[in-house]
Amino acid sequence: MTNTALKEDNHPAFNEPEITPALGATFGLNTEEYNLMLEIIGRTPSFTELGIFSVMWSEHCSYKSSRLHLKKLPTEAPWVIQGPGENAGVIDIGDGQAAVFKMESHNHPSFIEPYQGAATGVGGIMRDVFTMGARPIANINALRFGSPDHPKTRHLVSGVVAGIAGYGNCMGVPTVGGEVNFHSSYNGNILVNAMTVGIADQDFIYYARGAAPNQPVVYVGAKTGRDGIHGATMASTTFDDETEAKRPTVQVGDPFTEKLLLEACLELMQLDAIISIQDMGAAGLTSSSVEIADKGGIGVELDLDKVPQRETMMSPYEIMLSESQERMLMILKPGKEKLAQKIFEKWDLDFAVIGKTTDDKHLRLTMYGRTWCDIPVPPLVDDAPVYDRPCCEYPKAAEVKAADHPLPEDEFSALKTIISSPDMASKRWIWEQYDHLVMGETIAQPGQADSAIVKLPDSDKSLAITSDCTPRYCHANPFEGGRQVIAESYRNICATGAKPLAVTDNLNFGNPEKPEIMAQFIGCIEGMAEACHILEYPVVSGNVSLYNETGDQGILPTPTIGGVGVIIDWHKAMSMGFKASGETILLIGETKGHIGSSLYLREIHGIEAGNAPPVDLQAERLHGEFVRTLINQEFITACHDISDGGLLCALTEMAMAGKCGADINATPENPAGFWFGEDQARYVLTTTDPDKVQNLAQKTDIKITLLGRTTEDYSLKLSSGSAMSIDELKKMNENWLPDYMKEGY
């Protein structure tokens, strides 16, 4: 029996509920938004039309609480080819090549169903990149979990890591880096932020814009099912006691189908057959068709009977709002349909011409011999609500002095606690589950350098890729925390010898209807904007994830930054590990001993308080350029920025990553602040020619301090007489996570 032969009395599509403001409210539309929808279409909407308005006007799709403030971020530079507004950002990396990248969240789905939530997050961000015509070459992720002693944390860690590994490994794209933190604020709302970087020829970059009337609309990829319906709406609300009931809104992914889709799309893109293309991500066929229509200034008419379906008796509402994975919407050049169909059938994928573009700027949907939707596209997009949410004055954090919080014992007693704490402990247990070497172009594996380094095929160039955020700084002082997150990303790129070019962001915050949350959001945005401007490090893509709350418990403000830079000659790429004994260890930057909101204060004294460290952006730029010069001229042998845990933790990480120990000659007046303070704009480096480095620093007015020398003895020795085996420190650092995960099984 065909779809059109189904009888109306036994088909759910013909038994829609009454459309009322109360029903609209259950879909996330408030009274004002519901009335605006009525004004736009001039009548009571159909159930399908209500669903379309609700997802397109959801926080996840419309950015209605953040759009005003996102405009403050710098998005342009001579090397930016495409900034925010497309599937991914695009930058010029020379030689006619472009890097295409973006970061997105899959937070709510990953809490409800950790494996599929994380897996489909990876799949979705890879589609955003190859939709632009780029072949993905690297994935990274930023994960935030609840307190280790929370009963769900082990289960969530296990599921999320397995989901990321399962999807990325099957796609054959290396997962080369990332970050993992634990904090009680994420107990009821973990964060899973995934980033993909791809490479494209600048002459073959594809966009959602460009379509014109009377062109075929083509559906390719996997079939449409009922999974993920209203996923975008679910991602735009806080969690409550009914969270587990939202499991059906989580999509199910198939990486093997996505691999076929990747190859088929890239093959077709080489044949000049595609006019525009859009991934079916959040809100599925709704958002993809609306975005293509809006960016082309056209209408779209779809016959939903022709949409490949894997379930029977699907309604237009379900088809339009499904977030089934591994699907694309394309506008083809007329006459290229058979060519495209042949390619997709070769790759064993569904291909269907499901409609055409029109000149009336309407979204029109037919199915079962009936019209289910006929709404104007421009107001659906242009008149979407934009809110200037109330914002309060954010409370000023108290200053905390290192002198008031001395070392309880000696330096190594504190070091052992910090280096084996959940945030600082090695994440080897995680990244060993990822195939970080597939493709054979990974230069720096996790833990070897401050950024992942991936060589470009058949080239001497490589990309440095990093993910950064320090939520405790953003909570203490949103503006300074926003400046710091950009500065740390910049440092991590510079420490490899790469020139930082651009960032993608993933702005994770709580409920924007609370003035204190908006104060966090606005403060972080304004701090980021200032840092991006001074460092010439623009934002080219990103994602906003709000309502990350359960009950009344919001997450720490977590504006995650994914940074990308270019190294002209990958042979000069710098790692952090000590290389040989007898080399001089130098410190770049000034140490004042700032311990506010530091790991030292939290892990040693049990205090989460104090202001974020101040960020001198001019110093960040000066020091970053200096370090890149040293690396390019091959004056140094190792480089590592100082961040979490301070100087002694940085030295320990360099020793653990290398082949020797260190003898450090420093007698600070305030040991706690000197060894564990988290002052910014600092690097540790090693050299065989300290005079050359120090002379150059003097010429550029950069503070440089002699710390000591590397040694054959695989230990850290301090001038206080304290010493500790690197093997012992490494064991403590690497054992915490596997031991923790074993306890749950």
PDB file of N, CA, C and O in Angstrom, residues 462-496:
ATOM      1  N   SER A 462      51.664  22.271   8.600  1.00  0.00           N
ATOM      2  CA  SER A 462      50.833  21.532   9.550  1.00  0.00           C
ATOM      3  C   SER A 462      49.927  22.511  10.265  1.00  0.00           C
ATOM      4  O   SER A 462      50.174  23.724  10.285  1.00  0.00           O
ATOM      5  N   LEU A 463      48.877  21.991  10.847  1.00  0.00           N
ATOM      6  CA  LEU A 463      47.959  22.790  11.647  1.00  0.00           C
ATOM      7  C   LEU A 463      48.152  22.469  13.115  1.00  0.00           C
ATOM      8  O   LEU A 463      48.302  21.297  13.492  1.00  0.00           O
ATOM      9  N   ALA A 464      48.155  23.502  13.949  1.00  0.00           N
ATOM     10  CA  ALA A 464      48.121  23.337  15.402  1.00  0.00           C
ATOM     11  C   ALA A 464      46.690  23.583  15.846  1.00  0.00           C
ATOM     12  O   ALA A 464      46.077  24.589  15.467  1.00  0.00           O
ATOM     13  N   ILE A 465      46.144  22.674  16.646  1.00  0.00           N
ATOM     14  CA  ILE A 465      44.730  22.708  17.021  1.00  0.00           C
ATOM     15  C   ILE A 465      44.620  22.535  18.527  1.00  0.00           C
ATOM     16  O   ILE A 465      45.233  21.613  19.094  1.00  0.00           O
ATOM     17  N   THR A 466      43.842  23.371  19.172  1.00  0.00           N
ATOM     18  CA  THR A 466      43.733  23.282  20.630  1.00  0.00           C
ATOM     19  C   THR A 466      42.322  23.588  21.091  1.00  0.00           C
ATOM     20  O   THR A 466      41.545  24.247  20.388  1.00  0.00           O
ATOM     21  N   SER A 467      41.981  23.116  22.267  1.00  0.00           N
ATOM     22  CA  SER A 467      40.710  23.429  22.917  1.00  0.00           C
ATOM     23  C   SER A 467      41.016  23.935  24.324  1.00  0.00           C
ATOM     24  O   SER A 467      41.795  23.318  25.052  1.00  0.00           O
ATOM     25  N   ASP A 468      40.407  25.054  24.700  1.00  0.00           N
ATOM     26  CA  ASP A 468      40.745  25.678  25.983  1.00  0.00           C
ATOM     27  C   ASP A 468      39.547  26.328  26.646  1.00  0.00           C
ATOM     28  O   ASP A 468      38.702  26.925  25.984  1.00  0.00           O
ATOM     29  N   CYS A 469      39.505  26.244  27.973  1.00  0.00           N
ATOM     30  CA  CYS A 469      38.591  27.018  28.801  1.00  0.00           C
ATOM     31  C   CYS A 469      38.947  26.766  30.265  1.00  0.00           C
ATOM     32  O   CYS A 469      39.289  25.639  30.638  1.00  0.00           O
ATOM     33  N   THR A 470      38.877  27.812  31.074  1.00  0.00           N
ATOM     34  CA  THR A 470      39.062  27.669  32.521  1.00  0.00           C
ATOM     35  C   THR A 470      37.796  28.193  33.185  1.00  0.00           C
ATOM     36  O   THR A 470      37.693  29.379  33.516  1.00  0.00           O
ATOM     37  N   PRO A 471      36.794  27.323  33.377  1.00  0.00           N
ATOM     38  CA  PRO A 471      35.496  27.778  33.889  1.00  0.00           C
ATOM     39  C   PRO A 471      35.580  28.477  35.243  1.00  0.00           C
ATOM     40  O   PRO A 471      34.816  29.406  35.509  1.00  0.00           O
ATOM     41  N   ARG A 472      36.505  28.043  36.110  1.00  0.00           N
ATOM     42  CA  ARG A 472      36.569  28.667  37.432  1.00  0.00           C
ATOM     43  C   ARG A 472      36.964  30.142  37.327  1.00  0.00           C
ATOM     44  O   ARG A 472      36.522  30.961  38.130  1.00  0.00           O
ATOM     45  N   TYR A 473      37.776  30.515  36.338  1.00  0.00           N
ATOM     46  CA  TYR A 473      38.103  31.925  36.118  1.00  0.00           C
ATOM     47  C   TYR A 473      36.871  32.689  35.640  1.00  0.00           C
ATOM     48  O   TYR A 473      36.603  33.816  36.068  1.00  0.00           O
ATOM     49  N   CYS A 474      36.118  32.085  34.713  1.00  0.00           N
ATOM     50  CA  CYS A 474      34.936  32.750  34.154  1.00  0.00           C
ATOM     51  C   CYS A 474      33.864  32.944  35.216  1.00  0.00           C
ATOM     52  O   CYS A 474      33.090  33.901  35.157  1.00  0.00           O
ATOM     53  N   HIS A 475      33.811  32.050  36.183  1.00  0.00           N
ATOM     54  CA  HIS A 475      32.849  32.177  37.277  1.00  0.00           C
ATOM     55  C   HIS A 475      33.285  33.276  38.238  1.00  0.00           C
ATOM     56  O   HIS A 475      32.462  34.053  38.727  1.00  0.00           O
ATOM     57  N   ALA A 476      34.575  33.366  38.500  1.00  0.00           N
ATOM     58  CA  ALA A 476      35.078  34.381  39.426  1.00  0.00           C
ATOM     59  C   ALA A 476      34.992  35.774  38.834  1.00  0.00           C
ATOM     60  O   ALA A 476      34.656  36.747  39.524  1.00  0.00           O
ATOM     61  N   ASN A 477      35.300  35.891  37.543  1.00  0.00           N
ATOM     62  CA  ASN A 477      35.352  37.194  36.883  1.00  0.00           C
ATOM     63  C   ASN A 477      35.104  36.966  35.395  1.00  0.00           C
ATOM     64  O   ASN A 477      36.033  36.700  34.634  1.00  0.00           O
ATOM     65  N   PRO A 478      33.839  37.037  34.958  1.00  0.00           N
ATOM     66  CA  PRO A 478      33.533  36.694  33.564  1.00  0.00           C
ATOM     67  C   PRO A 478      34.348  37.462  32.537  1.00  0.00           C
ATOM     68  O   PRO A 478      34.802  36.874  31.546  1.00  0.00           O
ATOM     69  N   PHE A 479      34.555  38.758  32.735  1.00  0.00           N
ATOM     70  CA  PHE A 479      35.300  39.540  31.751  1.00  0.00           C
ATOM     71  C   PHE A 479      36.756  39.072  31.678  1.00  0.00           C
ATOM     72  O   PHE A 479      37.278  38.815  30.587  1.00  0.00           O
ATOM     73  N   GLU A 480      37.394  38.929  32.822  1.00  0.00           N
ATOM     74  CA  GLU A 480      38.789  38.498  32.824  1.00  0.00           C
ATOM     75  C   GLU A 480      38.897  37.046  32.369  1.00  0.00           C
ATOM     76  O   GLU A 480      39.835  36.660  31.663  1.00  0.00           O
ATOM     77  N   GLY A 481      37.909  36.220  32.755  1.00  0.00           N
ATOM     78  CA  GLY A 481      37.898  34.834  32.295  1.00  0.00           C
ATOM     79  C   GLY A 481      37.741  34.726  30.797  1.00  0.00           C
ATOM     80  O   GLY A 481      38.348  33.867  30.150  1.00  0.00           O
ATOM     81  N   GLY A 482      36.917  35.621  30.207  1.00  0.00           N
ATOM     82  CA  GLY A 482      36.767  35.638  28.756  1.00  0.00           C
ATOM     83  C   GLY A 482      38.052  36.037  28.060  1.00  0.00           C
ATOM     84  O   GLY A 482      38.416  35.478  27.017  1.00  0.00           O
ATOM     85  N   ARG A 483      38.753  37.003  28.612  1.00  0.00           N
ATOM     86  CA  ARG A 483      40.053  37.393  28.048  1.00  0.00           C
ATOM     87  C   ARG A 483      41.048  36.228  28.155  1.00  0.00           C
ATOM     88  O   ARG A 483      41.795  35.939  27.223  1.00  0.00           O
ATOM     89  N   GLN A 484      41.025  35.564  29.302  1.00  0.00           N
ATOM     90  CA  GLN A 484      41.996  34.499  29.538  1.00  0.00           C
ATOM     91  C   GLN A 484      41.798  33.312  28.615  1.00  0.00           C
ATOM     92  O   GLN A 484      42.774  32.698  28.157  1.00  0.00           O
ATOM     93  N   VAL A 485      40.544  32.957  28.293  1.00  0.00           N
ATOM     94  CA  VAL A 485      40.314  31.765  27.474  1.00  0.00           C
ATOM     95  C   VAL A 485      40.879  31.960  26.071  1.00  0.00           C
ATOM     96  O   VAL A 485      41.452  31.035  25.477  1.00  0.00           O
ATOM     97  N   ILE A 486      40.774  33.172  25.543  1.00  0.00           N
ATOM     98  CA  ILE A 486      41.374  33.458  24.240  1.00  0.00           C
ATOM     99  C   ILE A 486      42.894  33.488  24.358  1.00  0.00           C
ATOM    100  O   ILE A 486      43.615  32.946  23.507  1.00  0.00           O
ATOM    101  N   ALA A 487      43.392  34.105  25.433  1.00  0.00           N
ATOM    102  CA  ALA A 487      44.840  34.208  25.622  1.00  0.00           C
ATOM    103  C   ALA A 487      45.482  32.837  25.782  1.00  0.00           C
ATOM    104  O   ALA A 487      46.571  32.581  25.242  1.00  0.00           O
ATOM    105  N   GLU A 488      44.829  31.938  26.516  1.00  0.00           N
ATOM    106  CA  GLU A 488      45.420  30.610  26.692  1.00  0.00           C
ATOM    107  C   GLU A 488      45.430  29.833  25.384  1.00  0.00           C
ATOM    108  O   GLU A 488      46.389  29.124  25.071  1.00  0.00           O
ATOM    109  N   SER A 489      44.356  29.950  24.604  1.00  0.00           N
ATOM    110  CA  SER A 489      44.342  29.314  23.289  1.00  0.00           C
ATOM    111  C   SER A 489      45.483  29.853  22.430  1.00  0.00           C
ATOM    112  O   SER A 489      46.194  29.091  21.762  1.00  0.00           O
ATOM    113  N   TYR A 490      45.666  31.158  22.455  1.00  0.00           N
ATOM    114  CA  TYR A 490      46.745  31.814  21.701  1.00  0.00           C
ATOM    115  C   TYR A 490      48.104  31.272  22.142  1.00  0.00           C
ATOM    116  O   TYR A 490      48.957  30.941  21.312  1.00  0.00           O
ATOM    117  N   ARG A 491      48.312  31.154  23.461  1.00  0.00           N
ATOM    118  CA  ARG A 491      49.587  30.636  23.984  1.00  0.00           C
ATOM    119  C   ARG A 491      49.834  29.202  23.553  1.00  0.00           C
ATOM    120  O   ARG A 491      50.945  28.823  23.184  1.00  0.00           O
ATOM    121  N   ASN A 492      48.792  28.384  23.632  1.00  0.00           N
ATOM    122  CA  ASN A 492      48.966  26.976  23.276  1.00  0.00           C
ATOM    123  C   ASN A 492      49.331  26.792  21.810  1.00  0.00           C
ATOM    124  O   ASN A 492      50.076  25.886  21.455  1.00  0.00           O
ATOM    125  N   ILE A 493      48.789  27.656  20.948  1.00  0.00           N
ATOM    126  CA  ILE A 493      49.160  27.607  19.537  1.00  0.00           C
ATOM    127  C   ILE A 493      50.595  28.099  19.355  1.00  0.00           C
ATOM    128  O   ILE A 493      51.414  27.466  18.666  1.00  0.00           O
ATOM    129  N   CYS A 494      50.921  29.246  19.978  1.00  0.00           N
ATOM    130  CA  CYS A 494      52.274  29.812  19.844  1.00  0.00           C
ATOM    131  C   CYS A 494      53.342  28.852  20.355  1.00  0.00           C
ATOM    132  O   CYS A 494      54.446  28.793  19.800  1.00  0.00           O
ATOM    133  N   ALA A 495      53.049  28.109  21.420  1.00  0.00           N
ATOM    134  CA  ALA A 495      54.048  27.233  22.027  1.00  0.00           C
ATOM    135  C   ALA A 495      54.497  26.124  21.086  1.00  0.00           C
ATOM    136  O   ALA A 495      55.542  25.497  21.311  1.00  0.00           O
ATOM    137  N   THR A 496      53.750  25.861  20.029  1.00  0.00           N
ATOM    138  CA  THR A 496      54.153  24.855  19.041  1.00  0.00           C
ATOM    139  C   THR A 496      54.941  25.470  17.888  1.00  0.00           C
ATOM    140  O   THR A 496      55.461  24.754  17.036  1.00  0.00           O
TER     141      THR A 496
END
